[in-house]
Amino acid sequence: MKIYVANRGDTLRKVSMQFGIQLDALCALNPNVEGPDKQLFDQQIRFPELSVQHPLQSILPFCPTPPVPETAEWIPLTPLKQMEETEYDVLIVGTGAGGGAVLRRLAERLNGSGKRIGILERGGLMLPTNVNNIATMDDPTSMAYFTRVSVPVSSSDYGTRLIFALGGRTLFWRMASPRMPSSFLASWPVSQEEMSFYYRLSERAMSVTQNFTKEAAFTQIMLQRLQERGFPEAIDAPLAYDLEPSGNGLIRSNTLFSSIVWLAQALNYSYDLGIHARVVEVHTEKGRATGVKVVTPDMKTYSIKAKHVVLSAGALPTPQILLNSGIQGNAIGHYLTSHSRTVTTGIVNRKEFPEMLGTLRILVPGTGRRPYQIQIDSYYNYTQYVVVPLQEQLAINYLASGVVESRYDNKVTLDPYRKDAYGVPELKVDFSYSEQDLAIIRQMQAGVEQAAVSMGVTVASLNNEPAVCLFPPGLELHDMGTCRMGDDPMTSATNRYGQIHGIEGLYVADGSVIPSSGTANPTLTIVALSMRTADYIVAQMK
Amino acid sequence: MRKLPIPVCQSAVPSRNPYEWIPLTPIEQMAMTEYDVLIVGTGAGGGAALWRLAQQWGKSGKRIGVVEAGYPFVPTHLMNVPTYTFERLLEIWDSTMVGLFRPDHAAAQDLAIESLPWSFKRFRALGGRTLLWAATSPRMDPIDVAEWPLTYQELEAYYHIAENVMNVTNQYTKGAQMTQVMLERLRRNGFPDADDMPLAADLQQTQLGQVHSNVFFSSFLFLAMAYNTAPFDLTVGTRAVQVLVEKGKAEGVVVITPDKSPHVLRAKQVVISAGTMESPRILLCSRIDNPAIGHYLINHSRIIGNIKVNRSEFPENLGNLNIIIPRTKDRRYELLFNGPGPYHWYHYRNEPLQNELPIGGVGLGMVEPQYHNYVALDWNKKDEYGVPEIKVQFTYSQRDIGVIHQMLEGLVRAAEAMGVSFFSPDGNPPICLSLPGQDGHEMGTCRMGLDPATSVTNSFGQVHGISGLYVADNSILPTGGAANPTLTTVALAIRTADYIVSRAE
């Protein structure tokens, strides 16, 4: 047995490298030392008898091995215990489209300012990318996966499903990124010019493009038919696809957008991310937000302090947090809206199209006269490795989204009798279509059938599914309006910047602030309004 | 509720269970199936064999089963994950690799061998180590294949297939000023064979419905391609512990599920692709009588140099640096240069302009196969599955140490040729030697060859004397040359699959 006296900075790991001794042998001889990375200055270390410096060491020293981190996930995480010790300048609740957009915008605007940003996610790390970037996924497979991992809202037959995971529903969305047509913006408390500015910012941040179908004969021929026969507004669908090739070190693997991209971009700025952190209450003091109460799945509670709190938990969970915090507001939870959604399938003869078919993604946007939009696509939009045999008939899908009136009686409330696993009262959802909503559904379906005629498509049942059907309310996942923005606290929950009326430092940035449904898929609009709220928060800090 | 004008859609999408990113099959169901081929492991070798069998057999009704000991980890190469950085990839390599193997101290004393510290480690996950490999995909030099039981022409045909399916390209550095300037300097100053590094990376643009979101190749893409070509059954978290052999023929595999219950999976042909440490363990646990199993363990000796370059020598559009100097007849090592800093692959990284940029220089040296470098079973120590633990004996020979000397000299000469200097980051040595195992290139423990006394499999990966039993992973490489082994392992695994298909007819 030899004895070695440790120098400053020595650890068993370092010494094992330096002298060429197997680390586990060294640990076994020194059981009193707590682990291989413990600093051992001036301590005696016992060496095995045979050990001499290995002859190889005379050529070159062994490479240092860094201490092994206890956990390494695909994104840096901060323990909630540690987050409790920080007072954040901004704390964001939720990592979907709204929370992700606020984080990215704040990171960009506050870079170098020393301001501290925290972000909390109720769920865990499910997927590091949009599901359709994964090689095994095609439409039916990713739908089956979504069904397995998503959660319905309990005590409700409102059909929406929630994703509790980093990235939220942006892990599963289908990239449709139209702007809200201007005729629907007229009643909003934000000017058209301002919306245009934030739409441009959002489109750039999400890589929204109409080039995905640029060279696709399938789309171009169908567009021409639509445009010539009654649908001059039809366009190549605007989609959040990064189409650039990789090279020179720059990797473009996130073709289909998810908010994970923003969480990654924001890593250029430092922020703390806590996961498995369900925010159940917002703390307020004298009309000002001071932080949030967090409960973990193992029922530990944490109190995290912040000067500005942004709720981006989604149009159903956000009012749940506000109501559970006892925050009063006539409109909080009310004016729940979504889009009515019909699905129509049809077929067209393959021979009408040239050899190089390409893919089909068309948008017929809503207008002042048309209170609905139609998304037109075909199967196999996301294929990577699927080999499709030559078809005789091509399948066409029409997804139509109709305006739903904003009504006080469509609402979410807390169920006084039922609590969830975290001790939070469950949500009750009251939602029905009005006569006007039903009239729009009829008008919308007539529009879809007219579009099919224009395109030379025969409406037909495919795979024994009905050729035409109506989604149960909520299932299209476009929940909006439960914390709508406006100037009048009687009919709105937040002001025009997303700040809860009467409470400083408390903001909402998700689908719940959208004042009226319009016809457009809400994600791009959520992002635009969230970036605007982030800019407002930065202005408030000065 | 008011009367709705249109019938309500029935929720048509059933949830599938068990289900991850790819459908899984319950083990009870697999235990009732007789497979045409059962593959153990989903890394480069197992993945390639699966893909080729699926492609060759299509929907012919042949049944393929796949057993993976690990679990789903990430559904793509980690370098495709946008939150990933070069530094964090090294971290996850360290934290997910598990060092479970013990040194065979007694043998070292018996053999009077200088004990060399090593760091052989295990990584279990769906897709295996291909989830975090560096994607460097050079071919072996023909001189290294000369002693193998197949001709270079035979191997070359399969290199073409492997390079094609893995998207191997030398275009990643096309137009990158840093690479082109350095290549020019190297070629002018004694390294005429320096070249753009071949990388398994899909650089295509997404268009017309073809999404190219999996840039760096992983074996998960083999699974995806197979999944879209032919049905196969997959179970995860299930460990193969023994091959059943009856009258010189493989009959199936004994597997143990996480709740420690054993199941027998029947198969006409069994492909073991569990890796260089685990594949010989499975064969040894099956009491297969062959003196070479587990022996002739080789790796690549590896040196790492920290190099810095002056930013002002390069134009505004810097680009990245990925250069390979391949092994030649006179050069028993390969040199690789990556950089600058973290920019040889990045997503959204944004850092200020630097005066000096770090680049990494790596040397991979040849290691000669020796009988007394081995993995063996320790029948006295069993793991939680009741499987004997692995003990390892490994040291470099005098000749190996000679190669390390040459390689060090070569790295210094190449740096001179590029006009760059070495530096010591954070007090660490400017050039250092990796512990064996840190290279991740362990090979040879089921080496192929003609003579059953010194080899485990024939040139098709079939275990000598046992029909229907194959090995398809790094362990069958009889010598390691100095080329990163993945491409060669994939090529040979595809060849093994073709052989299985031809035998099944």
mmCIF file of C-alpha atoms in Angstrom, chain B residues 179-498:
data_model
loop_
_atom_site.group_PDB
_atom_site.id
_atom_site.type_symbol
_atom_site.label_atom_id
_atom_site.label_comp_id
_atom_site.label_asym_id
_atom_site.label_seq_id
_atom_site.Cartn_x
_atom_site.Cartn_y
_atom_site.Cartn_z
ATOM 1 C CA THR B 179 -12.572 24.031 -44.377
ATOM 2 C CA GLN B 180 -11.508 25.015 -47.867
ATOM 3 C CA VAL B 181 -8.649 27.246 -46.672
ATOM 4 C CA MET B 182 -7.367 24.586 -44.258
ATOM 5 C CA LEU B 183 -7.677 21.827 -46.864
ATOM 6 C CA GLU B 184 -5.601 23.887 -49.253
ATOM 7 C CA ARG B 185 -2.893 24.387 -46.587
ATOM 8 C CA LEU B 186 -2.871 20.706 -45.631
ATOM 9 C CA ARG B 187 -2.708 19.516 -49.235
ATOM 10 C CA ARG B 188 0.134 21.883 -50.027
ATOM 11 C CA ASN B 189 2.130 20.932 -46.930
ATOM 12 C CA GLY B 190 2.406 17.177 -46.888
ATOM 13 C CA PHE B 191 -1.171 15.952 -46.507
ATOM 14 C CA PRO B 192 -2.394 15.615 -50.121
ATOM 15 C CA ASP B 193 -5.125 13.189 -49.054
ATOM 16 C CA ALA B 194 -6.823 15.587 -46.591
ATOM 17 C CA ASP B 195 -10.492 15.875 -47.529
ATOM 18 C CA ASP B 196 -13.954 17.131 -46.586
ATOM 19 C CA MET B 197 -15.223 14.839 -43.846
ATOM 20 C CA PRO B 198 -17.855 12.333 -44.968
ATOM 21 C CA LEU B 199 -20.839 12.717 -42.646
ATOM 22 C CA ALA B 200 -24.121 10.829 -42.407
ATOM 23 C CA ALA B 201 -26.296 13.919 -42.741
ATOM 24 C CA ASP B 202 -29.433 14.559 -44.796
ATOM 25 C CA LEU B 203 -28.892 18.056 -46.183
ATOM 26 C CA GLN B 204 -31.876 18.112 -48.525
ATOM 27 C CA GLN B 205 -34.394 20.900 -48.551
ATOM 28 C CA THR B 206 -37.928 20.137 -47.402
ATOM 29 C CA GLN B 207 -40.290 20.388 -50.338
ATOM 30 C CA LEU B 208 -43.293 18.787 -51.996
ATOM 31 C CA GLY B 209 -44.379 17.004 -48.843
ATOM 32 C CA GLN B 210 -40.990 15.384 -48.238
ATOM 33 C CA VAL B 211 -39.935 16.527 -44.791
ATOM 34 C CA HIS B 212 -36.180 16.428 -44.082
ATOM 35 C CA SER B 213 -36.190 16.963 -40.340
ATOM 36 C CA ASN B 214 -33.726 14.201 -39.422
ATOM 37 C CA VAL B 215 -30.455 15.724 -40.509
ATOM 38 C CA PHE B 216 -27.936 13.561 -38.660
ATOM 39 C CA PHE B 217 -28.495 9.860 -39.141
ATOM 40 C CA SER B 218 -29.520 7.573 -36.317
ATOM 41 C CA SER B 219 -30.657 3.986 -36.287
ATOM 42 C CA PHE B 220 -34.121 5.322 -35.470
ATOM 43 C CA LEU B 221 -34.341 6.077 -39.209
ATOM 44 C CA PHE B 222 -33.705 2.397 -39.964
ATOM 45 C CA LEU B 223 -36.647 1.604 -37.691
ATOM 46 C CA ALA B 224 -38.782 4.236 -39.438
ATOM 47 C CA MET B 225 -37.924 2.960 -42.912
ATOM 48 C CA ALA B 226 -38.578 -0.638 -41.867
ATOM 49 C CA TYR B 227 -41.849 0.365 -40.208
ATOM 50 C CA ASN B 228 -43.063 1.821 -43.487
ATOM 51 C CA THR B 229 -41.939 -1.170 -45.528
ATOM 52 C CA ALA B 230 -42.901 -4.330 -43.681
ATOM 53 C CA PRO B 231 -44.557 -5.195 -40.386
ATOM 54 C CA PHE B 232 -42.272 -6.164 -37.503
ATOM 55 C CA ASP B 233 -42.731 -6.678 -33.769
ATOM 56 C CA LEU B 234 -40.701 -4.566 -31.347
ATOM 57 C CA THR B 235 -40.334 -4.825 -27.585
ATOM 58 C CA VAL B 236 -38.292 -2.438 -25.426
ATOM 59 C CA GLY B 237 -36.884 -2.794 -21.919
ATOM 60 C CA THR B 238 -36.476 -6.485 -22.685
ATOM 61 C CA ARG B 239 -33.102 -8.069 -22.296
ATOM 62 C CA ALA B 240 -31.899 -11.087 -24.259
ATOM 63 C CA VAL B 241 -29.826 -13.285 -21.962
ATOM 64 C CA GLN B 242 -29.352 -16.528 -23.836
ATOM 65 C CA VAL B 243 -29.630 -18.030 -27.304
ATOM 66 C CA LEU B 244 -31.344 -21.405 -27.447
ATOM 67 C CA VAL B 245 -29.350 -23.818 -29.591
ATOM 68 C CA GLU B 246 -30.588 -27.292 -30.492
ATOM 69 C CA LYS B 247 -28.444 -29.713 -32.512
ATOM 70 C CA GLY B 248 -26.206 -26.968 -33.866
ATOM 71 C CA LYS B 249 -29.099 -24.720 -34.841
ATOM 72 C CA ALA B 250 -30.476 -21.555 -33.243
ATOM 73 C CA GLU B 251 -34.050 -22.022 -32.069
ATOM 74 C CA GLY B 252 -34.765 -18.758 -30.283
ATOM 75 C CA VAL B 253 -33.768 -16.472 -27.450
ATOM 76 C CA VAL B 254 -34.530 -16.313 -23.738
ATOM 77 C CA VAL B 255 -35.451 -12.765 -22.764
ATOM 78 C CA ILE B 256 -36.151 -11.161 -19.385
ATOM 79 C CA THR B 257 -38.656 -8.335 -18.990
ATOM 80 C CA PRO B 258 -38.244 -5.467 -16.486
ATOM 81 C CA ASP B 259 -40.330 -7.365 -13.899
ATOM 82 C CA LYS B 260 -37.671 -10.106 -14.196
ATOM 83 C CA SER B 261 -39.963 -12.649 -15.807
ATOM 84 C CA PRO B 262 -38.320 -14.832 -18.463
ATOM 85 C CA HIS B 263 -39.917 -15.543 -21.839
ATOM 86 C CA VAL B 264 -38.815 -17.714 -24.722
ATOM 87 C CA LEU B 265 -39.008 -16.098 -28.150
ATOM 88 C CA ARG B 266 -38.821 -18.690 -30.941
ATOM 89 C CA ALA B 267 -37.043 -17.887 -34.174
ATOM 90 C CA LYS B 268 -35.580 -19.655 -37.182
ATOM 91 C CA GLN B 269 -32.721 -17.183 -37.363
ATOM 92 C CA VAL B 270 -31.287 -15.036 -34.593
ATOM 93 C CA VAL B 271 -29.191 -11.898 -35.134
ATOM 94 C CA ILE B 272 -27.270 -10.654 -32.090
ATOM 95 C CA SER B 273 -26.556 -6.913 -32.350
ATOM 96 C CA ALA B 274 -26.082 -6.012 -28.706
ATOM 97 C CA GLY B 275 -22.659 -4.408 -29.112
ATOM 98 C CA THR B 276 -19.050 -5.350 -28.536
ATOM 99 C CA MET B 277 -19.431 -5.843 -24.777
ATOM 100 C CA GLU B 278 -22.914 -7.415 -24.624
ATOM 101 C CA SER B 279 -22.944 -9.656 -27.717
ATOM 102 C CA PRO B 280 -20.121 -11.904 -26.428
ATOM 103 C CA ARG B 281 -21.844 -11.974 -23.027
ATOM 104 C CA ILE B 282 -25.007 -13.385 -24.626
ATOM 105 C CA LEU B 283 -22.978 -15.983 -26.576
ATOM 106 C CA LEU B 284 -20.958 -16.964 -23.505
ATOM 107 C CA CYS B 285 -24.112 -17.238 -21.376
ATOM 108 C CA SER B 286 -25.468 -19.553 -24.094
ATOM 109 C CA ARG B 287 -22.391 -21.793 -23.524
ATOM 110 C CA ILE B 288 -21.448 -21.604 -27.167
ATOM 111 C CA ASP B 289 -18.190 -23.403 -27.542
ATOM 112 C CA ASN B 290 -15.698 -21.161 -29.297
ATOM 113 C CA PRO B 291 -12.361 -20.023 -27.903
ATOM 114 C CA ALA B 292 -12.423 -16.623 -29.599
ATOM 115 C CA ILE B 293 -15.671 -15.309 -28.114
ATOM 116 C CA GLY B 294 -14.927 -12.180 -26.112
ATOM 117 C CA HIS B 295 -11.251 -12.139 -27.075
ATOM 118 C CA TYR B 296 -9.306 -9.893 -29.444
ATOM 119 C CA LEU B 297 -11.000 -6.798 -28.006
ATOM 120 C CA ILE B 298 -9.754 -3.758 -29.901
ATOM 121 C CA ASN B 299 -10.542 -0.071 -30.007
ATOM 122 C CA HIS B 300 -8.901 2.985 -31.504
ATOM 123 C CA SER B 301 -6.285 4.679 -29.433
ATOM 124 C CA ARG B 302 -7.350 8.309 -29.416
ATOM 125 C CA ILE B 303 -5.549 11.567 -28.847
ATOM 126 C CA ILE B 304 -7.267 14.923 -28.598
ATOM 127 C CA GLY B 305 -5.550 18.204 -29.365
ATOM 128 C CA ASN B 306 -6.809 21.677 -28.471
ATOM 129 C CA ILE B 307 -5.952 23.979 -31.339
ATOM 130 C CA LYS B 308 -6.576 27.676 -31.784
ATOM 131 C CA VAL B 309 -6.744 29.685 -34.963
ATOM 132 C CA ASN B 310 -6.652 33.373 -35.608
ATOM 133 C CA ARG B 311 -10.056 34.665 -36.755
ATOM 134 C CA SER B 312 -8.473 37.397 -38.869
ATOM 135 C CA GLU B 313 -6.956 34.824 -41.235
ATOM 136 C CA PHE B 314 -10.420 33.984 -42.525
ATOM 137 C CA PRO B 315 -12.948 35.986 -44.511
ATOM 138 C CA GLU B 316 -16.264 37.269 -43.194
ATOM 139 C CA ASN B 317 -18.174 34.127 -44.161
ATOM 140 C CA LEU B 318 -16.325 31.660 -42.015
ATOM 141 C CA GLY B 319 -18.419 28.510 -42.325
ATOM 142 C CA ASN B 320 -17.443 25.410 -40.417
ATOM 143 C CA LEU B 321 -14.512 23.017 -40.325
ATOM 144 C CA ASN B 322 -14.800 19.261 -40.829
ATOM 145 C CA ILE B 323 -11.682 17.674 -42.273
ATOM 146 C CA ILE B 324 -10.493 14.094 -42.426
ATOM 147 C CA ILE B 325 -6.954 12.866 -43.075
ATOM 148 C CA PRO B 326 -7.481 9.159 -43.692
ATOM 149 C CA ARG B 327 -5.206 6.320 -42.726
ATOM 150 C CA THR B 328 -2.812 5.268 -45.478
ATOM 151 C CA LYS B 329 -0.284 2.498 -45.945
ATOM 152 C CA ASP B 330 2.364 4.515 -44.116
ATOM 153 C CA ARG B 331 0.052 6.228 -41.682
ATOM 154 C CA ARG B 332 -1.473 3.909 -39.100
ATOM 155 C CA TYR B 333 -3.926 6.500 -37.844
ATOM 156 C CA GLU B 334 -6.657 8.866 -38.985
ATOM 157 C CA LEU B 335 -6.841 12.572 -38.130
ATOM 158 C CA LEU B 336 -10.084 14.523 -37.808
ATOM 159 C CA PHE B 337 -10.512 18.271 -37.370
ATOM 160 C CA ASN B 338 -13.782 19.832 -36.154
ATOM 161 C CA GLY B 339 -14.753 23.368 -35.457
ATOM 162 C CA PRO B 340 -14.700 26.218 -35.041
ATOM 163 C CA GLY B 341 -15.602 25.788 -31.390
ATOM 164 C CA PRO B 342 -19.229 24.779 -31.107
ATOM 165 C CA TYR B 343 -20.076 25.809 -34.664
ATOM 166 C CA HIS B 344 -19.373 22.574 -36.488
ATOM 167 C CA TRP B 345 -23.015 21.813 -35.769
ATOM 168 C CA TYR B 346 -25.418 24.272 -34.204
ATOM 169 C CA HIS B 347 -29.025 25.363 -34.316
ATOM 170 C CA TYR B 348 -29.622 28.843 -32.906
ATOM 171 C CA ARG B 349 -26.282 29.638 -31.285
ATOM 172 C CA ASN B 350 -25.419 33.275 -31.278
ATOM 173 C CA GLU B 351 -22.085 34.443 -29.885
ATOM 174 C CA PRO B 352 -19.969 37.563 -30.300
ATOM 175 C CA LEU B 353 -17.095 37.752 -32.781
ATOM 176 C CA GLN B 354 -13.911 36.161 -31.361
ATOM 177 C CA ASN B 355 -10.254 37.001 -31.979
ATOM 178 C CA GLU B 356 -9.275 33.377 -31.667
ATOM 179 C CA LEU B 357 -11.335 30.316 -32.414
ATOM 180 C CA PRO B 358 -10.806 26.875 -30.930
ATOM 181 C CA ILE B 359 -10.803 23.801 -33.145
ATOM 182 C CA GLY B 360 -10.541 20.206 -32.100
ATOM 183 C CA GLY B 361 -8.005 17.801 -33.582
ATOM 184 C CA VAL B 362 -8.571 14.107 -33.005
ATOM 185 C CA GLY B 363 -6.291 11.195 -33.846
ATOM 186 C CA LEU B 364 -7.602 7.635 -34.062
ATOM 187 C CA GLY B 365 -4.860 5.016 -33.986
ATOM 188 C CA MET B 366 -4.774 1.381 -34.991
ATOM 189 C CA VAL B 367 -4.770 -1.181 -32.190
ATOM 190 C CA GLU B 368 -3.647 -4.728 -32.872
ATOM 191 C CA PRO B 369 -5.914 -7.621 -31.912
ATOM 192 C CA GLN B 370 -4.488 -9.624 -29.016
ATOM 193 C CA TYR B 371 -5.984 -12.734 -27.458
ATOM 194 C CA HIS B 372 -5.366 -11.460 -23.940
ATOM 195 C CA ASN B 373 -7.426 -8.317 -24.451
ATOM 196 C CA TYR B 374 -10.897 -9.641 -23.716
ATOM 197 C CA VAL B 375 -14.284 -9.506 -22.075
ATOM 198 C CA ALA B 376 -15.180 -12.568 -20.018
ATOM 199 C CA LEU B 377 -17.952 -13.623 -17.666
ATOM 200 C CA ASP B 378 -17.554 -13.446 -13.928
ATOM 201 C CA TRP B 379 -19.709 -16.401 -12.888
ATOM 202 C CA ASN B 380 -19.291 -15.404 -9.235
ATOM 203 C CA LYS B 381 -20.913 -12.026 -9.691
ATOM 204 C CA LYS B 382 -24.371 -11.825 -11.158
ATOM 205 C CA ASP B 383 -26.440 -8.769 -11.947
ATOM 206 C CA GLU B 384 -30.085 -8.205 -10.985
ATOM 207 C CA TYR B 385 -31.183 -10.365 -13.918
ATOM 208 C CA GLY B 386 -29.045 -13.255 -12.674
ATOM 209 C CA VAL B 387 -26.667 -12.784 -15.603
ATOM 210 C CA PRO B 388 -22.928 -13.057 -14.892
ATOM 211 C CA GLU B 389 -21.196 -9.709 -14.911
ATOM 212 C CA ILE B 390 -18.556 -8.782 -17.455
ATOM 213 C CA LYS B 391 -14.918 -8.441 -16.569
ATOM 214 C CA VAL B 392 -12.504 -6.813 -18.937
ATOM 215 C CA GLN B 393 -8.795 -7.109 -19.514
ATOM 216 C CA PHE B 394 -7.312 -4.538 -21.845
ATOM 217 C CA THR B 395 -3.940 -3.008 -22.479
ATOM 218 C CA TYR B 396 -2.041 -1.464 -25.360
ATOM 219 C CA SER B 397 0.815 -3.440 -26.895
ATOM 220 C CA GLN B 398 4.255 -1.972 -27.633
ATOM 221 C CA ARG B 399 3.187 -1.673 -31.252
ATOM 222 C CA ASP B 400 -0.017 0.171 -30.224
ATOM 223 C CA ILE B 401 2.105 2.571 -28.186
ATOM 224 C CA GLY B 402 4.305 3.059 -31.238
ATOM 225 C CA VAL B 403 1.224 4.070 -33.229
ATOM 226 C CA ILE B 404 0.312 6.586 -30.515
ATOM 227 C CA HIS B 405 3.805 8.104 -30.870
ATOM 228 C CA GLN B 406 3.406 8.360 -34.658
ATOM 229 C CA MET B 407 -0.077 9.779 -34.313
ATOM 230 C CA LEU B 408 1.079 12.462 -31.900
ATOM 231 C CA GLU B 409 3.809 13.436 -34.326
ATOM 232 C CA GLY B 410 1.267 13.413 -37.177
ATOM 233 C CA LEU B 411 -1.158 15.656 -35.308
ATOM 234 C CA VAL B 412 1.608 18.150 -34.581
ATOM 235 C CA ARG B 413 2.736 18.101 -38.244
ATOM 236 C CA ALA B 414 -0.828 18.604 -39.477
ATOM 237 C CA ALA B 415 -1.243 21.565 -37.120
ATOM 238 C CA GLU B 416 1.983 23.024 -38.524
ATOM 239 C CA ALA B 417 0.706 22.444 -42.038
ATOM 240 C CA MET B 418 -2.454 24.377 -41.176
ATOM 241 C CA GLY B 419 -0.413 27.138 -39.542
ATOM 242 C CA VAL B 420 -2.149 26.750 -36.182
ATOM 243 C CA SER B 421 -0.940 26.238 -32.622
ATOM 244 C CA PHE B 422 -1.982 24.216 -29.609
ATOM 245 C CA PHE B 423 -3.239 25.755 -26.371
ATOM 246 C CA SER B 424 -4.195 24.634 -22.865
ATOM 247 C CA PRO B 425 -7.870 25.284 -22.136
ATOM 248 C CA ASP B 426 -8.510 25.890 -18.416
ATOM 249 C CA GLY B 427 -5.157 24.409 -17.420
ATOM 250 C CA ASN B 428 -5.917 21.131 -19.219
ATOM 251 C CA PRO B 429 -3.174 19.633 -21.369
ATOM 252 C CA PRO B 430 -2.979 20.878 -24.969
ATOM 253 C CA ILE B 431 -2.832 17.294 -26.225
ATOM 254 C CA CYS B 432 -4.024 14.313 -24.241
ATOM 255 C CA LEU B 433 -4.673 10.613 -24.581
ATOM 256 C CA SER B 434 -8.179 9.254 -24.100
ATOM 257 C CA LEU B 435 -8.700 6.242 -21.915
ATOM 258 C CA PRO B 436 -9.536 3.127 -23.925
ATOM 259 C CA GLY B 437 -13.318 3.048 -24.182
ATOM 260 C CA GLN B 438 -13.761 6.821 -24.268
ATOM 261 C CA ASP B 439 -13.384 6.558 -28.038
ATOM 262 C CA GLY B 440 -16.558 4.453 -28.110
ATOM 263 C CA HIS B 441 -15.029 2.346 -30.880
ATOM 264 C CA GLU B 442 -14.684 -1.020 -29.140
ATOM 265 C CA MET B 443 -14.697 -3.891 -31.647
ATOM 266 C CA GLY B 444 -13.527 -7.428 -32.319
ATOM 267 C CA THR B 445 -14.988 -9.613 -29.564
ATOM 268 C CA CYS B 446 -16.932 -11.756 -32.075
ATOM 269 C CA ARG B 447 -14.508 -11.256 -34.939
ATOM 270 C CA MET B 448 -15.170 -12.809 -38.295
ATOM 271 C CA GLY B 449 -12.659 -15.071 -39.963
ATOM 272 C CA LEU B 450 -12.047 -18.413 -41.598
ATOM 273 C CA ASP B 451 -10.456 -20.249 -38.686
ATOM 274 C CA PRO B 452 -12.834 -21.121 -35.785
ATOM 275 C CA ALA B 453 -9.825 -21.185 -33.453
ATOM 276 C CA THR B 454 -9.213 -17.463 -33.886
ATOM 277 C CA SER B 455 -12.612 -16.170 -35.021
ATOM 278 C CA VAL B 456 -16.251 -16.397 -33.948
ATOM 279 C CA THR B 457 -18.210 -15.881 -37.165
ATOM 280 C CA ASN B 458 -17.746 -16.468 -40.859
ATOM 281 C CA SER B 459 -17.716 -13.598 -43.330
ATOM 282 C CA PHE B 460 -21.518 -13.338 -43.226
ATOM 283 C CA GLY B 461 -21.540 -12.918 -39.457
ATOM 284 C CA GLN B 462 -22.763 -16.475 -38.893
ATOM 285 C CA VAL B 463 -21.369 -18.033 -35.730
ATOM 286 C CA HIS B 464 -19.051 -20.928 -36.697
ATOM 287 C CA GLY B 465 -20.803 -24.261 -36.410
ATOM 288 C CA ILE B 466 -24.238 -22.935 -35.503
ATOM 289 C CA SER B 467 -26.698 -22.439 -38.307
ATOM 290 C CA GLY B 468 -29.187 -19.609 -37.943
ATOM 291 C CA LEU B 469 -27.110 -17.628 -35.431
ATOM 292 C CA TYR B 470 -25.533 -14.357 -36.552
ATOM 293 C CA VAL B 471 -23.714 -11.423 -35.023
ATOM 294 C CA ALA B 472 -24.159 -7.988 -36.619
ATOM 295 C CA ASP B 473 -22.424 -5.159 -34.774
ATOM 296 C CA ASN B 474 -18.937 -3.720 -34.164
ATOM 297 C CA SER B 475 -17.874 -6.963 -32.480
ATOM 298 C CA ILE B 476 -17.453 -8.805 -35.799
ATOM 299 C CA LEU B 477 -14.776 -6.439 -37.129
ATOM 300 C CA PRO B 478 -11.591 -8.545 -36.999
ATOM 301 C CA THR B 479 -9.287 -5.541 -37.188
ATOM 302 C CA GLY B 480 -10.187 -1.940 -36.616
ATOM 303 C CA GLY B 481 -8.061 -0.057 -39.109
ATOM 304 C CA ALA B 482 -8.303 3.577 -38.175
ATOM 305 C CA ALA B 483 -11.704 4.444 -39.647
ATOM 306 C CA ASN B 484 -14.712 5.217 -37.458
ATOM 307 C CA PRO B 485 -16.461 1.826 -37.488
ATOM 308 C CA THR B 486 -20.184 2.597 -37.874
ATOM 309 C CA LEU B 487 -20.337 2.709 -41.680
ATOM 310 C CA THR B 488 -18.474 -0.604 -41.942
ATOM 311 C CA THR B 489 -20.708 -2.236 -39.332
ATOM 312 C CA VAL B 490 -23.806 -1.066 -41.210
ATOM 313 C CA ALA B 491 -22.399 -2.365 -44.518
ATOM 314 C CA LEU B 492 -21.636 -5.781 -43.003
ATOM 315 C CA ALA B 493 -25.019 -5.969 -41.242
ATOM 316 C CA ILE B 494 -26.777 -5.322 -44.546
ATOM 317 C CA ARG B 495 -24.664 -8.089 -46.088
ATOM 318 C CA THR B 496 -25.663 -10.430 -43.255
ATOM 319 C CA ALA B 497 -29.329 -9.607 -43.891
ATOM 320 C CA ASP B 498 -28.914 -10.390 -47.587
#
